[in-house]
Coordinates of C-alpha atoms and ligand atoms in Angstrom, one line a residue:
Chain A
X1 CA 73.3 64.6 207.1
X2 CA 76.5 64.4 204.7
X3 CA 75.8 62.1 201.7
X4 CA 78.2 60.6 199.4
X5 CA 78.1 61.2 195.8
X6 CA 79.9 58.6 193.5
X7 CA 81.6 60.5 190.4
X8 CA 84.3 58.2 189.0
X9 CA 85.2 60.6 186.1
X10 CA 88.7 61.9 184.8
X11 CA 89.3 65.6 186.5
X12 CA 90.3 66.7 183.2
X13 CA 87.2 65.5 181.6
X14 CA 86.1 68.7 179.8
X15 CA 89.6 69.3 178.4
X16 CA 89.9 65.6 177.3
X17 CA 86.6 66.1 175.3
X18 CA 88.4 69.2 173.5
X19 CA 91.4 67.0 173.1
X20 CA 89.5 64.1 171.2
X21 CA 87.5 66.7 169.3
X22 CA 91.1 67.8 168.0
X23 CA 92.3 64.3 167.4
X24 CA 89.3 63.0 165.3
X25 CA 89.5 66.4 163.2
X26 CA 93.3 65.7 162.5
X27 CA 92.6 62.0 161.5
X28 CA 89.5 63.4 159.3
X29 CA 91.8 66.0 157.6
X30 CA 94.8 63.6 157.6
X31 CA 97.0 66.0 159.4
X32 CA 100.1 65.2 161.2
X33 CA 99.9 67.0 164.6
X34 CA 103.3 67.2 166.6
X35 CA 103.3 68.4 170.0
X36 CA 107.0 69.9 170.8
X37 CA 107.8 69.8 174.2
X38 CA 111.1 70.8 175.6
X39 CA 112.9 73.3 178.1
X40 CA 113.1 77.2 177.6
X41 CA 116.1 77.4 175.2
X42 CA 116.5 74.0 174.0
X43 CA 115.9 75.1 170.5
X44 CA 112.3 74.4 169.5
X45 CA 111.9 77.6 167.4
X46 CA 115.4 77.5 166.0
X47 CA 114.6 74.0 164.7
X48 CA 111.1 75.1 163.3
X49 CA 112.8 78.0 161.5
X50 CA 115.2 75.7 159.7
X51 CA 113.1 73.0 159.2
X52 CA 109.8 74.7 157.5
X53 CA 111.8 76.0 154.5
X54 CA 113.4 72.7 154.0
X55 CA 110.2 70.6 154.4
X56 CA 108.4 70.1 151.1
X57 CA 104.9 69.7 152.8
X58 CA 102.1 72.3 153.7
X59 CA 102.7 73.3 157.4
X60 CA 101.2 75.5 160.1
X61 CA 102.6 76.4 163.5
X62 CA 100.9 77.0 166.8
X63 CA 103.3 78.8 169.1
X64 CA 102.6 78.5 173.0
X65 CA 104.1 81.2 174.9
X66 CA 103.4 82.5 178.4
X67 CA 103.7 86.0 177.0
X68 CA 104.9 87.8 174.0
X69 CA 104.7 86.8 170.2
X70 CA 108.4 86.9 169.6
X71 CA 108.5 83.2 168.5
X72 CA 105.4 83.5 166.1
X73 CA 107.4 86.5 164.8
X74 CA 110.3 84.4 163.9
X75 CA 108.1 81.6 162.2
X76 CA 106.2 84.1 160.3
X77 CA 109.4 85.4 158.4
X78 CA 109.2 81.6 156.8
X79 CA 106.0 82.2 155.6
X80 CA 104.5 79.4 157.2
X81 CA 100.9 80.1 158.8
X82 CA 101.3 80.8 162.4
X83 CA 99.1 81.5 165.4
X84 CA 100.1 82.5 168.7
X85 CA 98.6 81.3 172.0
X86 CA 99.6 83.3 175.1
X87 CA 98.8 81.3 178.3
X88 CA 98.8 84.5 180.4
X89 CA 101.3 82.9 182.9
X90 CA 100.1 79.2 182.4
X91 CA 103.2 76.9 182.1
X92 CA 101.7 74.5 179.6
X93 CA 99.1 74.7 176.6
X94 CA 95.6 72.8 177.1
X95 CA 93.3 71.6 174.5
X96 CA 90.7 74.1 174.7
X97 CA 93.2 76.9 174.1
X98 CA 94.6 74.9 170.9
X99 CA 90.8 74.2 169.9
X100 CA 90.3 78.0 169.8
X101 CA 93.6 78.6 167.9
X102 CA 92.8 76.1 165.3
X103 CA 90.2 78.6 164.3
X104 CA 93.1 80.7 162.3
X105 CA 94.7 77.5 161.1
X106 CA 94.1 76.7 157.4
X107 CA 93.6 73.2 158.5
X108 CA 91.9 72.0 154.9
X109 CA 95.4 73.1 153.1
X110 CA 97.8 71.6 155.3
X111 CA 99.8 68.2 156.0
X112 CA 101.6 68.8 159.3
X113 CA 100.8 71.0 162.2
X114 CA 103.6 71.6 165.0
X115 CA 102.8 72.9 168.2
X116 CA 105.7 74.6 170.0
X117 CA 104.4 74.1 173.6
X118 CA 105.4 76.4 176.6
X119 CA 109.1 75.8 177.5
X120 CA 109.1 73.3 180.5
X121 CA 109.5 69.7 180.8
X122 CA 107.1 68.9 183.3
X123 CA 103.7 70.3 182.7
X124 CA 103.3 70.2 179.2
X125 CA 103.6 66.5 179.3
X126 CA 100.4 65.9 181.4
X127 CA 98.0 67.8 179.0
X128 CA 96.7 65.8 175.8
X129 CA 96.2 68.5 173.0
X130 CA 94.8 65.7 170.6
X131 CA 98.0 65.5 168.9
X132 CA 99.3 62.7 166.7
X133 CA 102.3 62.4 169.0
X134 CA 104.4 64.2 171.5
X135 CA 108.3 65.3 170.5
X136 CA 110.8 65.7 173.5
X137 CA 113.4 68.0 172.7
X138 CA 116.5 68.0 175.0
X139 CA 119.6 70.0 174.3
X140 CA 123.1 69.3 175.0
X141 CA 123.7 71.8 177.5
X142 CA 120.9 70.8 179.8
X143 CA 123.0 67.8 180.8
X144 CA 122.4 64.0 180.2
X145 CA 120.1 63.4 183.2
X146 CA 116.8 64.8 181.8
X147 CA 115.2 61.7 180.6
X148 CA 115.4 60.0 184.2
X149 CA 114.5 63.3 185.6
X150 CA 111.3 63.8 183.7
X151 CA 110.3 60.4 182.7
X152 CA 106.8 61.1 182.0
X153 CA 107.6 63.1 179.0
X154 CA 110.3 60.9 177.7
X155 CA 108.0 57.5 178.2
X156 CA 105.2 59.3 176.2
X157 CA 107.2 60.9 173.4
X158 CA 107.0 59.1 170.0
X159 CA 110.2 60.8 169.1
X160 CA 113.1 62.3 171.1
X161 CA 115.5 64.7 169.8
X162 CA 119.1 65.7 171.4
X163 CA 119.4 69.1 170.1
X164 CA 123.1 71.3 169.9
X165 CA 125.3 68.2 169.7
X166 CA 127.8 71.0 168.0
X167 CA 128.4 71.8 171.6
X168 CA 129.2 68.5 172.6
X169 CA 133.2 69.2 172.9
X170 CA 132.8 71.7 175.4
X171 CA 130.4 70.3 177.8
X172 CA 130.5 67.3 180.1
X173 CA 127.6 65.1 178.4
X174 CA 127.6 61.5 178.5
X175 CA 125.6 60.6 175.3
X176 CA 125.3 57.0 175.6
X177 CA 124.1 57.6 179.2
X178 CA 121.4 59.9 177.6
X179 CA 120.3 57.5 174.9
X180 CA 120.4 54.4 177.4
X181 CA 117.9 56.4 179.7
X182 CA 115.7 57.1 176.7
X183 CA 115.7 53.4 175.5
X184 CA 115.0 52.4 179.2
X185 CA 112.0 54.7 179.8
X186 CA 110.6 54.4 175.9
X187 CA 112.3 51.6 173.7
X188 CA 109.9 52.5 170.7
X189 CA 110.8 56.0 170.5
X190 CA 112.4 57.3 167.2
X191 CA 115.8 59.1 168.2
X192 CA 117.6 62.0 166.4
X193 CA 120.5 64.1 167.1
X194 CA 120.8 67.7 165.9
X195 CA 123.0 70.4 165.2
X196 CA 120.1 72.8 164.0
X197 CA 122.5 75.8 163.3
X198 CA 124.6 73.8 161.3
X199 CA 121.6 72.0 159.6
X200 CA 123.2 68.6 160.9
X201 CA 120.5 65.9 161.2
X202 CA 117.9 67.6 159.4
X203 CA 117.6 65.5 156.7
X204 CA 116.7 62.7 159.0
X205 CA 114.1 64.4 160.5
X206 CA 112.6 65.6 157.2
X207 CA 112.6 61.7 156.3
X208 CA 110.8 60.7 159.4
X209 CA 108.1 63.4 159.2
X210 CA 107.4 62.3 155.8
X211 CA 107.3 58.5 156.9
X212 CA 104.9 59.7 159.8
X213 CA 102.7 61.4 157.6
X214 CA 102.4 58.3 155.2
X215 CA 101.6 56.3 158.2
X216 CA 98.7 58.2 159.3
X217 CA 97.3 58.6 156.1
X218 CA 97.8 54.6 155.4
X219 CA 100.0 54.6 152.7
Chain B
X1 CA 103.1 73.8 188.6
X2 CA 100.1 72.4 186.6
X3 CA 98.5 71.9 189.9
X4 CA 96.6 74.9 189.7
X5 CA 94.9 74.0 186.2
X6 CA 94.0 70.7 187.9
X7 CA 92.3 72.3 190.8
X8 CA 90.4 74.7 188.2
X9 CA 89.3 71.8 186.2
X10 CA 88.3 69.9 189.3
X11 CA 86.6 72.9 190.8
X12 CA 84.6 73.5 187.6
X13 CA 83.4 70.1 187.0
X14 CA 82.2 70.0 190.9
X15 CA 80.4 73.4 190.5
X16 CA 78.8 72.4 187.5
X17 CA 77.7 69.1 189.2
X18 CA 76.1 71.0 191.9
X19 CA 74.1 73.2 189.7
X20 CA 70.8 71.1 189.7
X21 CA 71.6 69.9 193.2
X22 CA 70.5 70.8 196.7
X23 CA 73.8 70.9 198.2
X24 CA 74.6 73.3 201.0
X25 CA 78.4 72.5 200.9
X26 CA 80.9 69.8 199.6
X27 CA 82.8 68.6 202.6
X28 CA 85.1 66.0 201.3
X29 CA 86.6 65.4 197.7
X30 CA 88.3 62.1 196.9
X31 CA 90.8 61.8 194.2
X32 CA 93.0 59.0 192.6
X33 CA 96.3 60.4 191.2
X34 CA 98.7 58.0 189.5
X35 CA 102.2 58.0 190.3
X36 CA 103.3 58.6 186.5
X37 CA 101.2 62.0 186.8
X38 CA 103.8 64.3 188.3
X39 CA 101.5 65.8 190.8
X40 CA 102.9 66.8 194.2
X41 CA 99.8 66.3 196.7
X42 CA 100.9 69.1 199.0
X43 CA 100.8 71.8 196.1
X44 CA 97.6 70.4 194.8
X45 CA 95.9 70.9 198.2
X46 CA 97.4 74.4 198.7
X47 CA 96.2 75.3 195.4
X48 CA 92.7 74.0 196.4
X49 CA 92.5 75.8 199.7
X50 CA 93.4 79.0 198.1
X51 CA 91.2 78.7 195.0
X52 CA 88.2 77.2 196.8
X53 CA 87.7 80.4 199.0
X54 CA 84.1 81.5 198.8
X55 CA 82.9 78.4 196.8
X56 CA 80.5 75.7 197.6
X57 CA 83.8 73.6 198.6
X58 CA 85.2 75.9 200.8
X59 CA 86.9 74.1 203.7
X60 CA 86.3 70.4 201.8
X61 CA 88.9 68.2 202.7
X62 CA 91.0 67.2 199.8
X63 CA 91.7 63.2 200.1
X64 CA 94.1 61.9 197.5
X65 CA 94.9 58.3 197.0
X66 CA 98.2 58.1 195.2
X67 CA 98.1 55.1 193.0
X68 CA 101.4 53.4 192.4
X69 CA 102.8 52.3 189.0
X70 CA 101.7 48.8 187.9
X71 CA 103.5 47.3 184.7
X72 CA 102.8 44.3 182.6
X73 CA 104.7 42.5 180.3
X74 CA 102.7 41.2 177.3
X75 CA 105.2 38.7 176.2
X76 CA 105.7 36.8 179.4
X77 CA 103.0 38.1 181.4
X78 CA 104.9 39.4 184.5
X79 CA 103.2 42.0 186.4
X80 CA 105.5 44.5 188.7
X81 CA 105.2 47.5 190.5
X82 CA 107.9 50.0 190.5
X83 CA 108.9 53.4 191.7
X84 CA 110.0 54.5 188.3
X85 CA 108.7 53.3 184.6
X86 CA 111.3 51.2 182.9
X87 CA 110.0 50.1 179.5
X88 CA 111.6 46.9 179.5
X89 CA 110.5 43.6 181.3
X90 CA 112.7 42.7 184.1
X91 CA 112.3 38.9 183.6
X92 CA 112.5 38.3 179.9
X93 CA 113.7 41.9 178.6
X94 CA 111.0 42.2 176.1
X95 CA 109.9 46.0 175.4
X96 CA 106.5 45.0 174.9
X97 CA 105.2 46.4 178.1
X98 CA 102.4 48.2 179.3
X99 CA 101.6 50.7 182.2
X100 CA 98.4 49.2 183.7
X101 CA 98.2 52.0 186.6
X102 CA 99.9 55.2 187.1
X103 CA 98.2 57.6 185.0
X104 CA 95.2 57.9 187.0
X105 CA 93.9 61.7 187.6
X106 CA 90.1 60.9 188.7
X107 CA 87.4 62.4 190.8
X108 CA 86.2 59.2 192.4
X109 CA 83.4 60.9 195.0
X110 CA 82.4 63.6 196.9
X111 CA 80.7 64.1 200.5
X112 CA 78.2 66.7 200.4
X113 CA 76.0 68.5 203.0
X114 CA 72.5 68.7 201.9
X115 CA 70.4 71.8 202.4
X116 CA 67.7 71.4 205.2
X117 CA 64.5 70.2 203.9
X118 CA 61.9 73.0 203.9
X119 CA 59.3 72.9 206.6
X120 CA 55.8 74.1 205.2
Ligands
LIG301 N1 125.0 75.7 169.4 C1 123.6 75.9 169.2 N2 122.8 76.7 169.5 C2 121.4 76.4 169.4 C3 121.2 75.3 168.4 N3 119.8 75.5 168.3 C4 119.5 76.6 169.1 N4 120.3 77.1 169.7 C5 120.3 78.6 170.3 O1 119.8 78.4 171.4 C6 119.0 79.4 172.0 C7 117.8 79.0 172.0 O2 116.9 78.8 171.1 P1 115.4 78.9 170.7 O3 115.0 78.1 169.4 O4 115.0 80.0 171.2 O5 114.7 77.9 171.9 P2 113.3 77.5 172.5 O6 113.1 78.5 173.7 O7 113.5 76.1 172.8 O8 112.4 77.7 171.2 C8 119.2 80.5 170.8 O9 120.3 81.6 171.2 C9 119.7 79.7 169.5 O10 120.6 80.3 168.7 C10 121.9 74.7 167.9 O11 121.8 73.5 167.3 N5 123.5 74.8 168.2
LIG302 MG1 110.7 79.1 171.4
LIG303 ZN1 108.6 39.8 180.1

């Protein structure tokens, strides 16, 4: 005889427990944790390389990649503590992996934890890591239709970065259409334009990071 | 392709539930999946069929209830359903809107076949 078993539980319940553990840990330690999500090559690692030496805050980085530790090596050059997670083919980070990586992060001695997620606009948006918020990173060469094509990420992100604006003269990219679509999906998002290699836009982002940190620490 | 991770989490949850039960087999699995979840039902089913081989839920039917977006304006109370999420109320243009339905990813229920009671 078949029997019906009622469950009514989130499919990701086990991982959500790890995420809420991480979230309360960050809250207790007063750490701003930013989950950076963008396509491969959108400039996430380059941004960190330029940002970390200029930030007057104590930072650490978790690097998520399918394989290799190349990005972690690039971050280590800046002197910032960094832990590499290899997802062995997985297209996104999950909270259980981040929780393990946190064992090697000096959490009591930092203000900001950056997590560079696996390059992908779809999957990473679906997994809560316990972060303070998600940051969407989209670069000019990817085209101006990314917000509408990947609404889940752009809807959830507290901050949206348009990177590589230095190449705007060479690429067909409607900047106002891009921001109009972001605005539609997420009117409350903080918006930034950057040309990271030239250093353009970094100061605005640094100011915002300082404000976000004040925000979570309630001062 | 995060469908495989979801299938793995689902299977782990069901296997854990089955530990203290006299289940012979799981024959049906019913899920709620919100439209905002970027899950392709056919891919989810395919991943499930591959991953469930040799487990208690091999051959189970995966039933997916797709939940459309439901959005509410907190300013004027307007309630609407849409294919795409827009962060602005079409009635009063307020940005104070909330997604009520669309983020679901829930295991609703299971149908299981019980082991036959032992005759003594
Ligand atoms: N023109 C230009 N190129 C950039 C900029 N930021 C990054 N890049 C280049 O984009 C490529 C990918 O960058 P990377 O940081 O590795 O991307 P990730 O995969 O998102 O970490 C590299 O060749 C960078 O030099 C920028 O602001 N302008
Ligand atoms: Mg990188
Ligand atoms: Zn309204």
